[in-house]
Coordinates of C-alpha atoms and ligand atoms in Angstrom, one line a residue:
M29 CA -25.4 -3.0 -20.4
A30 CA -23.5 -5.2 -23.0
E31 CA -20.1 -4.1 -23.9
P32 CA -19.4 -3.4 -27.6
A33 CA -17.3 -6.0 -29.4
K34 CA -13.6 -5.0 -29.7
A35 CA -10.3 -5.9 -31.2
I36 CA -6.8 -5.6 -29.7
H37 CA -3.5 -5.7 -31.5
A38 CA -0.7 -6.5 -29.1
T39 CA 2.1 -8.8 -28.0
L40 CA 0.4 -11.6 -26.0
I41 CA 2.3 -13.7 -23.3
H42 CA 0.6 -16.7 -21.8
S43 CA 1.3 -20.2 -20.6
L44 CA 0.5 -23.4 -22.3
S45 CA 2.0 -25.5 -19.7
P46 CA 4.2 -25.1 -16.6
T47 CA 7.3 -25.1 -18.9
H48 CA 5.9 -23.7 -22.1
L49 CA 5.5 -19.9 -22.3
E50 CA 4.1 -18.8 -25.6
I51 CA 4.9 -15.3 -26.9
L52 CA 2.7 -14.1 -29.7
P53 CA 4.0 -10.8 -31.1
N54 CA 1.7 -8.5 -33.1
A55 CA -1.3 -10.7 -32.4
L56 CA -4.8 -9.5 -33.4
L57 CA -7.5 -10.6 -30.9
T58 CA -11.2 -10.1 -31.5
I59 CA -13.6 -10.3 -28.6
S60 CA -17.4 -10.6 -28.7
S61 CA -19.7 -8.2 -26.9
S62 CA -20.2 -10.9 -24.2
G63 CA -16.4 -11.2 -23.7
T64 CA -15.6 -14.4 -25.6
I65 CA -12.4 -14.5 -27.8
L66 CA -13.7 -14.9 -31.4
S67 CA -10.3 -15.0 -33.2
L68 CA -6.6 -14.9 -32.4
Q69 CA -4.0 -14.4 -35.2
P70 CA -0.4 -13.9 -34.4
N71 CA 2.1 -11.9 -36.5
V72 CA -0.3 -9.5 -38.1
P73 CA 1.3 -6.2 -39.2
L74 CA -0.6 -3.2 -37.9
S75 CA -1.2 -2.0 -41.5
D76 CA -3.1 -5.2 -42.3
V77 CA -5.5 -4.9 -39.3
P78 CA -8.3 -2.8 -41.0
N79 CA -8.5 -5.3 -43.9
I80 CA -8.6 -8.3 -41.7
L81 CA -11.3 -6.8 -39.5
A82 CA -13.2 -5.9 -42.7
Q83 CA -13.0 -9.5 -43.9
Q84 CA -14.5 -10.6 -40.5
N85 CA -17.2 -8.0 -40.9
I86 CA -16.3 -6.3 -37.7
Q87 CA -14.5 -3.1 -39.0
H88 CA -16.5 -0.8 -36.8
I89 CA -15.4 -2.1 -33.5
P90 CA -13.0 0.0 -31.5
L91 CA -9.4 -1.1 -31.7
A92 CA -7.2 -0.7 -28.7
G93 CA -3.6 -1.1 -30.0
L94 CA -0.7 -1.5 -27.5
S95 CA 2.5 0.2 -28.3
H96 CA 6.1 -0.8 -27.4
G97 CA 6.7 -1.3 -23.7
Q98 CA 3.2 -2.8 -23.3
F99 CA 1.9 -6.4 -23.6
L100 CA -1.1 -8.4 -22.7
I101 CA -1.1 -11.4 -20.2
P102 CA -4.1 -13.4 -18.7
G103 CA -5.6 -12.0 -15.6
F104 CA -4.1 -13.3 -12.3
I105 CA -5.8 -16.0 -10.3
D106 CA -5.3 -15.7 -6.5
T107 CA -6.1 -19.1 -5.2
H108 CA -6.1 -18.3 -1.5
N109 CA -7.2 -15.0 0.0
H110 CA -8.8 -14.0 3.3
A111 CA -11.2 -11.2 2.4
P112 CA -11.7 -9.9 5.9
Q113 CA -8.0 -9.6 6.5
W114 CA -7.6 -6.8 3.9
M115 CA -7.2 -4.2 6.7
Q116 CA -4.7 -6.3 8.8
R117 CA -2.1 -6.9 6.1
G118 CA 1.4 -6.5 7.5
L119 CA 0.5 -7.2 11.1
G120 CA 2.1 -9.9 13.2
Q121 CA 5.0 -10.9 11.0
G122 CA 7.0 -13.8 12.5
M123 CA 4.2 -15.0 14.8
H124 CA 3.2 -18.7 14.9
I125 CA -0.1 -19.4 13.3
L126 CA -2.3 -20.1 16.4
D127 CA -0.9 -17.1 18.3
W128 CA -1.4 -14.9 15.2
L129 CA -5.0 -16.1 14.8
D130 CA -5.8 -15.4 18.5
G131 CA -3.9 -12.2 18.8
I132 CA -4.6 -10.5 15.5
T133 CA -6.9 -12.2 13.2
F134 CA -10.0 -13.3 15.2
P135 CA -10.4 -9.9 16.8
N136 CA -10.2 -8.3 13.3
E137 CA -12.6 -10.8 11.6
A138 CA -15.1 -10.5 14.4
K139 CA -15.8 -6.9 13.3
F140 CA -17.6 -8.3 10.2
A141 CA -20.6 -9.1 12.4
D142 CA -21.5 -5.6 11.3
P143 CA -22.6 -5.7 7.6
A144 CA -21.9 -2.1 7.2
H145 CA -18.2 -2.7 8.1
A146 CA -18.2 -5.5 5.6
E147 CA -19.6 -3.2 2.9
T148 CA -16.9 -0.7 3.4
V149 CA -14.0 -3.1 3.6
Y150 CA -15.1 -5.4 0.8
E151 CA -15.6 -2.5 -1.6
K152 CA -12.0 -1.5 -0.9
L153 CA -10.7 -5.1 -1.1
V154 CA -12.3 -5.9 -4.5
R155 CA -11.3 -2.6 -6.1
G156 CA -7.7 -3.1 -4.6
M157 CA -7.5 -6.6 -5.9
L158 CA -8.7 -5.7 -9.4
R159 CA -6.2 -2.8 -9.4
Q160 CA -3.5 -5.4 -8.9
G161 CA -4.7 -7.5 -11.8
V162 CA -6.5 -10.3 -9.8
T163 CA -9.4 -11.1 -12.1
T164 CA -10.3 -14.2 -10.1
A165 CA -9.9 -14.9 -6.4
S166 CA -10.7 -17.7 -4.1
Y167 CA -12.0 -15.9 -1.0
Y168 CA -12.5 -17.0 2.6
G169 CA -15.0 -14.8 4.2
S170 CA -15.5 -14.4 8.0
L171 CA -17.8 -16.7 9.8
H172 CA -20.8 -14.4 9.3
G173 CA -23.4 -15.2 6.7
E174 CA -24.5 -11.7 6.0
A175 CA -21.0 -10.3 5.6
T176 CA -20.2 -13.1 3.2
R177 CA -23.3 -12.4 1.1
V178 CA -22.1 -8.8 1.0
L179 CA -18.7 -10.0 -0.3
A180 CA -20.5 -12.1 -3.1
S181 CA -22.6 -9.1 -4.2
T182 CA -19.6 -6.8 -4.2
C183 CA -17.6 -9.1 -6.4
L184 CA -20.5 -9.5 -8.8
R185 CA -21.1 -5.8 -9.1
A186 CA -17.4 -4.9 -9.6
G187 CA -17.0 -7.7 -12.1
Q188 CA -14.3 -9.8 -10.2
R189 CA -14.7 -13.6 -10.6
A190 CA -14.6 -15.2 -7.3
L191 CA -15.2 -18.3 -5.2
I192 CA -16.8 -17.1 -2.0
G193 CA -16.8 -19.2 1.2
K194 CA -18.4 -18.4 4.5
C195 CA -15.8 -19.6 7.0
N196 CA -16.9 -22.6 9.1
M197 CA -15.6 -22.6 12.7
D198 CA -17.4 -24.0 15.6
R199 CA -14.7 -24.6 18.2
N200 CA -11.3 -23.4 19.4
S201 CA -11.7 -19.7 18.9
P202 CA -12.8 -17.1 21.4
S203 CA -16.5 -16.9 22.2
F204 CA -16.8 -13.6 20.5
Y205 CA -15.8 -15.3 17.3
C206 CA -17.1 -18.8 17.2
E207 CA -20.2 -20.4 15.8
A208 CA -22.6 -21.9 18.4
S209 CA -22.9 -25.3 16.8
A210 CA -22.2 -27.4 13.7
E211 CA -25.9 -27.1 12.9
E212 CA -25.9 -23.3 12.9
S213 CA -22.7 -23.2 10.8
V214 CA -24.2 -25.5 8.2
A215 CA -27.4 -23.5 8.0
A216 CA -25.6 -20.3 7.5
T217 CA -23.4 -21.9 4.8
R218 CA -26.5 -23.2 2.9
E219 CA -28.0 -19.8 3.1
C220 CA -24.9 -18.3 1.6
I221 CA -24.8 -20.8 -1.2
R222 CA -28.4 -20.2 -2.0
H223 CA -27.7 -16.4 -2.2
I224 CA -24.6 -16.8 -4.5
K225 CA -26.5 -19.2 -6.8
S226 CA -29.5 -16.9 -7.0
I227 CA -27.5 -13.8 -8.0
D228 CA -25.3 -15.7 -10.5
P229 CA -27.1 -18.9 -11.3
A230 CA -24.7 -19.9 -14.1
G231 CA -21.6 -19.3 -12.0
D232 CA -20.2 -17.0 -14.7
C233 CA -18.6 -14.7 -12.2
I234 CA -19.1 -15.9 -8.6
R235 CA -19.4 -19.4 -7.2
P236 CA -19.8 -20.7 -3.6
V237 CA -17.0 -22.7 -2.0
L238 CA -17.2 -24.8 1.2
T239 CA -14.7 -23.3 3.6
P240 CA -13.9 -25.3 6.8
R241 CA -11.3 -22.9 8.2
F242 CA -9.1 -25.9 9.2
A243 CA -9.7 -29.0 11.3
I244 CA -8.6 -27.2 14.5
S245 CA -11.6 -24.9 14.1
C246 CA -14.2 -27.5 13.3
T247 CA -15.8 -30.3 15.2
G248 CA -15.9 -33.7 13.5
E249 CA -19.7 -33.2 13.2
L250 CA -19.2 -30.0 11.2
L251 CA -16.5 -31.5 9.0
K252 CA -18.8 -34.5 8.3
S253 CA -21.7 -32.3 7.3
L254 CA -19.6 -30.3 5.0
G255 CA -18.2 -33.4 3.4
D256 CA -21.8 -34.5 2.9
M257 CA -22.7 -31.3 1.3
A258 CA -19.7 -31.7 -1.1
R259 CA -20.9 -35.1 -2.1
E260 CA -24.6 -34.0 -2.7
D261 CA -23.6 -31.1 -4.9
D262 CA -20.7 -31.7 -7.2
S263 CA -20.6 -28.0 -8.3
L264 CA -19.2 -27.1 -4.8
A265 CA -15.5 -26.4 -4.5
I266 CA -13.9 -26.9 -1.1
Q267 CA -11.1 -25.0 0.4
T268 CA -9.1 -25.4 3.7
H269 CA -5.6 -25.0 5.1
F270 CA -3.5 -28.1 4.9
N271 CA -0.2 -29.0 6.6
E272 CA 0.6 -25.4 7.1
A273 CA 3.0 -25.4 10.1
A274 CA 4.3 -27.7 12.8
Q275 CA 2.3 -26.0 15.5
E276 CA -0.8 -26.4 13.5
I277 CA -0.2 -30.1 12.5
N278 CA 0.6 -31.0 16.2
A279 CA -2.6 -29.4 17.4
T280 CA -4.7 -31.0 14.6
L281 CA -3.4 -34.5 15.3
S282 CA -4.0 -34.2 19.0
L283 CA -7.6 -33.1 18.4
F284 CA -8.1 -36.1 16.1
P285 CA -6.0 -38.9 17.7
D286 CA -7.4 -41.5 15.3
F287 CA -5.4 -40.1 12.5
S288 CA -1.6 -39.8 12.0
N289 CA -1.7 -37.3 9.2
E290 CA -3.9 -34.6 7.7
A291 CA -4.5 -36.3 4.3
D292 CA -6.3 -39.3 6.0
L293 CA -8.2 -37.0 8.4
Y294 CA -9.7 -34.6 5.7
S295 CA -10.3 -37.4 3.2
S296 CA -12.2 -39.5 5.9
F297 CA -14.7 -36.6 6.0
G298 CA -15.0 -36.5 2.2
L299 CA -13.2 -33.2 1.9
L300 CA -10.4 -34.2 -0.4
T301 CA -11.5 -34.3 -4.0
R302 CA -10.6 -32.8 -7.5
R303 CA -12.6 -29.7 -6.3
S304 CA -10.4 -29.2 -3.1
I305 CA -8.1 -26.2 -2.8
L306 CA -5.6 -26.9 -0.2
A307 CA -3.6 -23.9 1.0
H308 CA 0.0 -24.2 2.1
C309 CA 0.9 -27.9 1.9
T310 CA 4.2 -26.8 3.4
I311 CA 5.3 -29.9 5.4
M312 CA 4.4 -32.9 3.4
T313 CA 5.3 -36.6 3.8
E314 CA 5.7 -38.8 0.7
Y315 CA 2.5 -40.6 1.7
E316 CA 0.5 -37.4 1.7
V317 CA 2.0 -36.1 -1.6
Q318 CA 1.0 -39.3 -3.3
K319 CA -2.5 -39.3 -1.7
L320 CA -3.3 -35.7 -2.8
R321 CA -2.0 -36.6 -6.3
E322 CA -4.2 -39.6 -6.6
L323 CA -7.3 -37.7 -5.3
G324 CA -6.5 -34.8 -7.8
C325 CA -6.6 -32.0 -5.1
G326 CA -5.5 -28.5 -6.1
I327 CA -2.7 -26.8 -4.2
A328 CA -2.7 -23.1 -3.4
H329 CA 1.0 -22.3 -2.9
C330 CA 1.4 -19.3 -0.6
P331 CA 5.1 -18.4 -0.6
T332 CA 4.9 -15.1 1.3
A333 CA 2.8 -16.3 4.2
N334 CA 4.8 -19.5 4.4
M335 CA 7.9 -17.5 5.2
T336 CA 6.4 -14.7 7.3
V337 CA 3.3 -15.7 9.3
G338 CA 2.6 -19.1 10.7
G339 CA 3.3 -21.1 7.6
G340 CA 6.0 -23.1 8.9
F341 CA 8.7 -20.6 8.0
M342 CA 9.8 -22.7 5.1
A343 CA 9.3 -23.1 1.4
A344 CA 6.8 -25.7 0.3
P345 CA 8.0 -28.5 -2.1
V346 CA 6.3 -26.9 -5.1
K347 CA 8.8 -28.2 -7.6
E348 CA 8.0 -31.7 -6.6
F349 CA 4.2 -31.1 -6.9
L350 CA 4.8 -29.8 -10.5
R351 CA 7.1 -32.7 -11.3
R352 CA 4.4 -35.1 -10.4
G353 CA 1.8 -33.3 -12.6
M354 CA -0.2 -32.0 -9.6
S355 CA -2.4 -29.0 -10.0
V356 CA -0.8 -25.9 -8.4
G357 CA -1.7 -22.3 -8.3
L358 CA -0.4 -19.3 -6.4
G359 CA -2.1 -17.6 -3.4
T360 CA -1.3 -14.3 -1.8
D361 CA -2.9 -15.6 1.4
S362 CA -3.4 -11.9 2.3
G363 CA -3.6 -10.9 5.2
G364 CA -1.3 -13.7 6.5
G365 CA 0.8 -12.9 3.4
Y366 CA 1.6 -9.1 4.0
S367 CA 1.1 -8.4 0.3
S368 CA -2.0 -8.9 -1.8
S369 CA 0.1 -8.7 -5.1
M370 CA 0.4 -11.7 -7.3
V371 CA 3.4 -10.1 -8.8
N372 CA 5.0 -10.3 -5.4
A373 CA 3.6 -13.8 -4.9
M374 CA 5.5 -14.9 -8.2
R375 CA 8.6 -13.2 -7.0
H376 CA 8.5 -14.9 -3.7
A377 CA 7.8 -18.3 -5.2
L378 CA 11.0 -17.9 -7.1
V379 CA 13.1 -16.6 -4.2
T380 CA 11.8 -19.2 -1.7
S381 CA 12.4 -22.0 -4.2
Y382 CA 16.1 -20.8 -4.6
A383 CA 16.4 -21.1 -0.8
R384 CA 14.9 -24.5 -0.8
D385 CA 17.3 -25.6 -3.5
A386 CA 20.2 -24.5 -1.4
L387 CA 18.9 -26.1 1.7
Y388 CA 18.3 -29.5 0.1
P389 CA 20.9 -29.6 -2.6
N390 CA 20.7 -33.4 -3.0
S391 CA 17.0 -34.0 -2.3
K392 CA 15.9 -34.4 -5.9
K393 CA 17.7 -34.9 -9.1
A394 CA 16.1 -32.0 -10.9
G395 CA 16.6 -29.5 -8.0
E396 CA 14.0 -27.4 -6.2
A397 CA 14.3 -24.0 -7.9
L398 CA 11.4 -22.9 -9.9
S399 CA 11.6 -21.1 -13.2
L400 CA 10.0 -17.8 -14.4
E401 CA 7.8 -19.9 -16.7
E402 CA 6.6 -22.1 -13.8
V403 CA 5.7 -19.2 -11.5
F404 CA 3.9 -17.3 -14.3
Y405 CA 2.0 -20.5 -15.1
M406 CA 0.9 -20.9 -11.5
A407 CA -0.3 -17.3 -11.3
T408 CA -2.4 -17.8 -14.4
R409 CA -3.3 -21.1 -16.0
G410 CA -2.4 -23.3 -13.1
G411 CA -4.5 -21.2 -10.8
A412 CA -7.5 -21.2 -13.1
K413 CA -7.3 -25.0 -13.0
V414 CA -7.0 -25.1 -9.2
V415 CA -10.2 -22.9 -8.8
G416 CA -12.1 -24.7 -11.5
F417 CA -12.3 -21.9 -14.1
E418 CA -9.8 -23.4 -16.6
E419 CA -12.5 -24.0 -19.2
R420 CA -13.0 -20.2 -19.3
V421 CA -9.8 -18.3 -18.4
G422 CA -6.1 -18.6 -17.6
R423 CA -4.8 -18.2 -21.2
F424 CA -5.8 -16.8 -24.6
G425 CA -7.7 -19.0 -27.1
V426 CA -10.7 -19.0 -29.3
G427 CA -13.8 -19.8 -27.3
L428 CA -12.2 -18.7 -24.0
E429 CA -13.3 -15.6 -22.1
F430 CA -11.1 -12.5 -22.2
D431 CA -9.7 -11.9 -18.7
A432 CA -6.5 -10.0 -19.3
L433 CA -4.1 -7.4 -18.1
V434 CA -2.4 -4.6 -20.1
V435 CA 1.0 -4.5 -18.6
D436 CA 2.8 -1.2 -19.2
L437 CA 6.4 -0.8 -18.6
R438 CA 6.9 2.5 -20.2
D439 CA 8.8 5.2 -18.2
E440 CA 5.7 7.4 -17.6
R441 CA 4.1 4.6 -15.5
G442 CA 7.0 4.7 -12.9
G443 CA 8.1 1.4 -11.5
V444 CA 10.0 -0.8 -13.9
N445 CA 12.5 1.0 -16.1
V446 CA 12.5 -0.5 -19.6
P447 CA 14.8 1.1 -22.3
L448 CA 12.7 2.3 -25.2
D449 CA 15.5 1.8 -27.7
G450 CA 14.2 -1.6 -28.7
G451 CA 16.6 -3.4 -26.3
D452 CA 14.1 -5.6 -24.4
A453 CA 12.5 -8.7 -25.9
P454 CA 9.1 -9.7 -24.6
E455 CA 10.5 -12.4 -22.3
R456 CA 12.9 -10.0 -20.8
M457 CA 10.0 -7.5 -20.3
L458 CA 8.0 -10.2 -18.5
E459 CA 11.0 -11.0 -16.3
K460 CA 11.5 -7.4 -15.3
F461 CA 7.8 -7.0 -14.6
V462 CA 7.8 -10.2 -12.4
M463 CA 11.0 -9.2 -10.5
T464 CA 10.6 -5.4 -10.2
G465 CA 7.1 -4.5 -11.3
D466 CA 4.0 -3.5 -9.3
D467 CA 0.4 -2.3 -9.7
R468 CA 1.7 0.9 -11.4
N469 CA 2.5 -1.3 -14.3
I470 CA -0.9 -2.8 -14.6
A471 CA -2.6 -0.2 -16.8
R472 CA -5.9 -1.9 -17.6
V473 CA -7.7 -5.0 -16.4
Y474 CA -10.4 -6.8 -18.3
V475 CA -12.8 -9.5 -17.0
K476 CA -15.1 -11.1 -19.7
G477 CA -14.1 -8.4 -22.1
R478 CA -15.2 -5.6 -19.8
V479 CA -12.7 -3.0 -18.4
V480 CA -12.9 -3.4 -14.6
H481 CA -9.9 -1.2 -13.9
G482 CA -8.1 1.5 -15.8
E483 CA -9.0 3.5 -18.8
E484 CA -10.5 2.0 -22.0
Ligands
LIG524 N1 -5.0 -21.2 9.2 C1 -4.7 -20.1 8.6 N2 -3.6 -19.7 7.9 C2 -3.5 -18.5 7.4 O1 -2.5 -18.2 6.8 N3 -4.5 -17.6 7.6 C3 -5.6 -17.8 8.3 O2 -6.5 -17.0 8.4 C4 -5.7 -19.2 8.8 N4 -6.7 -19.9 9.5 C5 -6.2 -21.0 9.8

């Protein structure tokens, strides 16, 4: 059923660029019944709102005003998330990547052979992610076609935007969790893509993404077939893990001895394009940074997993990626990342960048530490660009779609303590939210103008 059109009067905070945070106090937003932003006027006194709406001939739409202690931000974009790992979050901290995959992850993901298990877990996952303000996610599924189709249908039903990828993996995992051949993996992938395109033909909410888990899990034949598919259909995004950890890089290069680095390897199969989403990029040579920049690849920075499970146990050179104008978003990488909260991911991006700055004090003129503006950008607008939704979401603007979070820092929500004596300016409220907030402070979540979590 179509939503009624609505208007909201609130303080808006969004990113115009990695360094430019825009704060619009007392803004009046009007949103069409199909979720598109019709108008955006800053500095509108509340008393003027009825007249302005009357002039626009939309005086009858419900007005959800936000009071002091609340503000509106764009929905979060999680650029890297493993859907079947929802139930294993928190396990295996400190393990190296290949040991963690064998010991914890593959046995867990194998359970998704049962579509009923997928139904149960994916319902919890999608509700849980929406509750945490993730309005768009780029999901890796398990290797199972049917479970991945369940994930797609669940996102569409709940109203979460998502890229959905059936994991491709035809070698180097236990026989109970390995595809029989490249051919079988490709056939199941094609079937998933067909399903996703049939239930959301315009890709408004869900879109398919090619998902070779990483080169260790895929034969050259499989990587080649997926590269061919990407070339044939330029609507397809591609996601994989890239230069995650020393253990992983060494294993990859010994499986592909013709290559001396992962950038050349993946690009030789046609898997590095402007539609690629490369998770981690933790250990990077100058040659590879330059190559990814030239190819226009997106980077999913996963600060939590990078420091806790497998990810090289070091902070990625994110400041350098941003300095070079590369496209960077944030990923929770849950369940390698123990938390599926993007607030936590922003916080960890800051903290790990401070550590990197201290470790490499003379590495770059401008230093390695990220700013609040930069991590907020990566969690919203930067992420939207990485996952290919930047024409629709990631910030507020006329013609864009209304994916937004009502952040509520008032005492009664618990969590962040903001004095209500008028002491906190909006930028300070944002800083407190990023550094100390959690899902208790996300009061309402909109996707395409529709409330998908919280009360209207
Ligand atoms: N490499 C990986 N890294 C990670 O963090 N999670 C995974 O599931 C995975 N698979 C390959």
